[in-house]
XYZ file of N, CA and C in Angstrom:
267
model
N 83.763 85.427 92.658
C 84.988 85.811 93.467
C 84.429 85.144 94.481
N 85.509 84.040 94.813
C 85.671 82.992 95.746
C 85.393 83.760 96.820
N 85.284 82.537 98.404
C 85.034 83.303 99.734
C 86.268 83.791 100.045
N 87.632 83.438 99.454
C 88.414 84.569 100.046
C 88.746 85.839 99.320
N 88.561 85.750 97.942
C 88.521 87.341 97.739
C 87.635 87.715 98.141
N 86.407 87.840 98.198
C 85.642 88.164 98.956
C 85.366 89.013 100.377
N 87.309 88.499 100.926
C 87.513 89.584 102.219
C 88.083 90.143 101.720
N 88.674 90.783 99.638
C 89.636 92.125 100.103
C 88.907 93.093 100.140
N 89.858 94.070 100.148
C 89.953 95.928 100.884
C 89.071 96.119 99.038
N 88.408 97.308 99.607
C 87.188 97.861 98.226
C 88.689 98.030 96.623
N 89.655 98.879 97.407
C 90.444 99.469 95.959
C 90.972 97.679 95.859
N 91.508 96.760 96.226
C 92.148 95.295 96.128
C 91.233 94.600 95.129
N 89.642 94.388 95.770
C 88.771 93.923 94.822
C 88.007 94.255 93.641
N 88.920 95.825 92.610
C 88.783 96.949 92.136
C 90.660 96.144 90.979
N 91.402 96.491 91.483
C 92.338 96.426 90.899
C 92.509 94.910 90.234
N 91.930 93.588 91.305
C 91.869 92.612 90.885
C 90.899 92.727 89.771
N 89.244 92.713 89.840
C 88.821 93.217 88.502
C 89.925 93.370 87.380
N 90.038 94.737 87.689
C 91.033 94.927 86.250
C 91.728 93.394 86.056
N 92.674 93.634 86.547
C 93.337 91.990 86.555
C 92.871 90.703 85.722
N 91.536 90.735 85.811
C 91.060 89.604 85.870
C 90.518 89.803 83.766
N 89.876 91.198 84.475
C 88.966 91.236 83.002
C 89.479 91.213 82.318
N 91.398 92.126 82.205
C 92.254 91.807 81.245
C 92.442 91.281 80.862
N 92.931 90.123 81.825
C 93.622 88.415 81.124
C 92.873 88.190 80.732
N 90.960 88.016 81.205
C 89.606 87.153 80.653
C 89.938 87.592 78.591
N 90.606 88.837 78.690
C 90.665 89.647 77.605
C 91.407 89.901 76.199
N 92.351 88.937 77.424
C 93.330 88.984 76.393
C 93.502 89.302 75.034
N 93.029 88.051 74.632
C 93.190 87.155 73.390
C 93.194 88.607 72.112
N 92.150 90.046 72.690
C 91.813 90.358 71.548
C 92.243 91.909 72.542
N 92.958 92.098 73.272
C 93.712 93.425 73.435
C 95.330 93.146 73.453
N 95.566 92.044 72.935
C 97.434 92.215 72.654
C 96.964 92.297 70.998
N 98.326 92.797 71.114
C 98.793 93.168 69.424
C 98.023 95.418 69.266
N 97.729 95.323 70.734
C 97.164 96.967 70.199
C 98.095 97.769 70.142
N 98.111 98.457 69.441
C 99.134 99.716 69.613
C 98.663 100.525 71.485
N 97.508 100.566 71.830
C 96.558 100.785 72.825
C 94.997 100.810 72.821
N 94.454 100.704 73.649
C 93.355 100.534 74.440
C 92.576 101.695 75.263
N 91.552 101.859 75.861
C 90.782 102.442 77.273
C 90.663 101.932 78.233
N 90.747 102.394 79.207
C 89.911 101.735 80.294
C 89.322 102.598 80.929
N 88.079 102.488 81.273
C 87.772 103.586 82.141
C 87.155 102.801 83.273
N 86.966 103.216 83.834
C 87.301 102.997 86.205
C 86.465 103.721 87.048
N 85.513 103.541 87.728
C 85.220 104.198 88.165
C 85.928 104.221 89.813
N 86.599 104.054 89.806
C 87.748 103.620 90.741
C 88.865 104.135 90.777
N 89.300 105.713 91.342
C 90.717 106.284 91.486
C 91.710 105.805 92.405
N 91.084 105.027 92.734
C 92.451 104.422 93.418
C 93.380 103.270 93.085
N 92.786 102.998 91.731
C 93.501 101.741 90.457
C 95.170 102.970 90.093
N 94.967 104.283 89.718
C 96.016 105.190 89.308
C 96.520 105.557 89.998
N 96.664 105.829 91.037
C 97.676 105.767 92.110
C 98.435 104.447 92.660
N 97.125 102.969 92.601
C 97.870 101.677 91.937
C 98.611 100.889 91.522
N 99.174 101.629 89.987
C 99.542 102.007 89.150
C 101.083 102.692 88.718
N 100.319 103.836 89.255
C 101.336 105.269 89.485
C 102.807 104.243 90.095
N 101.981 103.948 91.725
C 103.457 103.495 92.934
C 103.650 101.835 92.374
N 104.140 100.869 91.914
C 103.953 99.715 92.275
C 104.400 99.372 93.378
N 105.277 99.607 94.073
C 106.067 99.208 94.835
C 105.752 99.232 96.189
N 104.364 100.270 96.075
C 104.050 100.649 98.044
C 102.838 99.944 97.967
N 102.851 98.524 96.946
C 101.490 97.689 97.372
C 102.196 97.062 98.221
N 100.271 96.539 98.911
C 100.695 96.084 100.323
C 101.215 94.618 100.386
N 100.891 93.748 98.899
C 101.559 92.634 99.288
C 101.905 92.166 98.204
N 102.378 91.290 98.029
C 103.056 90.404 96.743
C 102.440 89.845 95.131
N 101.006 89.801 95.723
C 99.881 88.739 95.267
C 98.852 90.671 94.316
N 99.021 91.671 95.075
C 98.594 93.169 93.725
C 100.240 93.472 93.630
N 101.499 93.228 93.837
C 102.416 93.850 92.843
C 102.725 92.312 91.122
N 102.640 91.240 91.659
C 101.988 90.565 90.825
C 101.082 90.940 89.511
N 99.514 91.427 90.513
C 98.410 91.520 89.526
C 99.325 92.998 88.108
N 99.473 93.875 89.335
C 100.033 95.590 88.934
C 101.430 94.948 87.577
N 101.695 94.259 87.894
C 102.923 93.568 86.806
C 101.807 92.827 85.596
N 100.935 92.291 86.292
C 100.119 92.290 84.442
C 99.360 93.017 83.618
N 99.167 93.939 84.646
C 98.412 94.919 84.473
C 98.828 95.457 83.545
N 100.540 95.903 83.879
C 100.976 97.110 83.202
C 101.607 95.885 82.326
N 101.708 95.187 81.435
C 102.419 94.432 80.586
C 100.845 94.662 79.286
N 100.283 95.424 79.669
C 98.983 95.624 78.408
C 99.192 97.299 78.379
N 99.040 98.125 77.254
C 99.443 99.245 76.112
C 98.287 99.902 76.332
N 97.255 100.548 77.507
C 96.752 101.072 78.091
C 96.073 102.858 78.404
N 94.942 102.711 77.902
C 95.170 104.715 78.583
C 94.350 104.420 79.743
N 94.749 104.262 80.866
C 93.393 104.836 82.208
C 92.441 105.577 82.408
N 91.646 106.092 82.188
C 90.924 107.426 82.083
C 90.012 107.086 83.720
N 90.013 107.990 84.574
C 88.655 107.800 85.320
C 87.501 108.576 85.396
N 85.963 107.940 85.012
C 84.852 108.304 84.927
C 84.155 108.321 86.244
N 83.268 109.454 87.016
C 82.844 109.660 88.445
C 82.156 108.027 88.287
N 81.703 107.367 89.546
C 80.176 106.918 89.697
C 79.159 106.653 88.836
N 78.936 108.746 89.555
C 77.869 109.141 89.205
C 77.203 108.771 87.936
N 78.601 108.827 86.934
C 78.214 108.863 85.189
C 77.811 107.509 84.734
N 77.987 106.078 85.036
C 77.125 104.748 84.811
C 76.756 105.645 85.566
N 75.396 104.021 84.915
C 74.448 103.936 85.213
C 74.228 102.632 86.196
N 73.182 102.118 86.601
C 73.327 100.605 87.231
C 73.467 99.738 86.880
N 73.690 98.561 86.997
C 74.105 96.788 85.953
C 74.350 96.299 87.655
N 73.024 94.919 87.060
C 72.662 93.964 88.227
C 73.754 93.728 88.595
N 75.777 93.633 88.684
C 76.288 92.863 89.540
C 76.952 94.391 90.216
N 76.967 95.943 90.464
C 77.030 96.393 91.019
C 76.307 97.222 92.123
N 75.211 96.862 91.267
C 73.847 97.282 92.127
C 72.757 96.569 93.053
N 72.943 96.306 93.991
C 71.178 94.982 93.905
C 70.453 95.931 94.646
């Protein structure tokens, strides 16, 4: 993340992370009938179900980009994930 992106709220960072991950893996995901995305942020589900109430045009663009993929979003509580080097310092 750059300096500006570091200042995003937690929910905004989560949706941005999903947007970037799908964008980076796009060449592998396009054409799949469906795939599963597991996230530990429950706020993402609400943001994707109600994109019109997103706080900014940038977030709305990210949501539109995310919804262009055919996937099932599954919430997995953070307690079910093991620690990793990026999120658990």
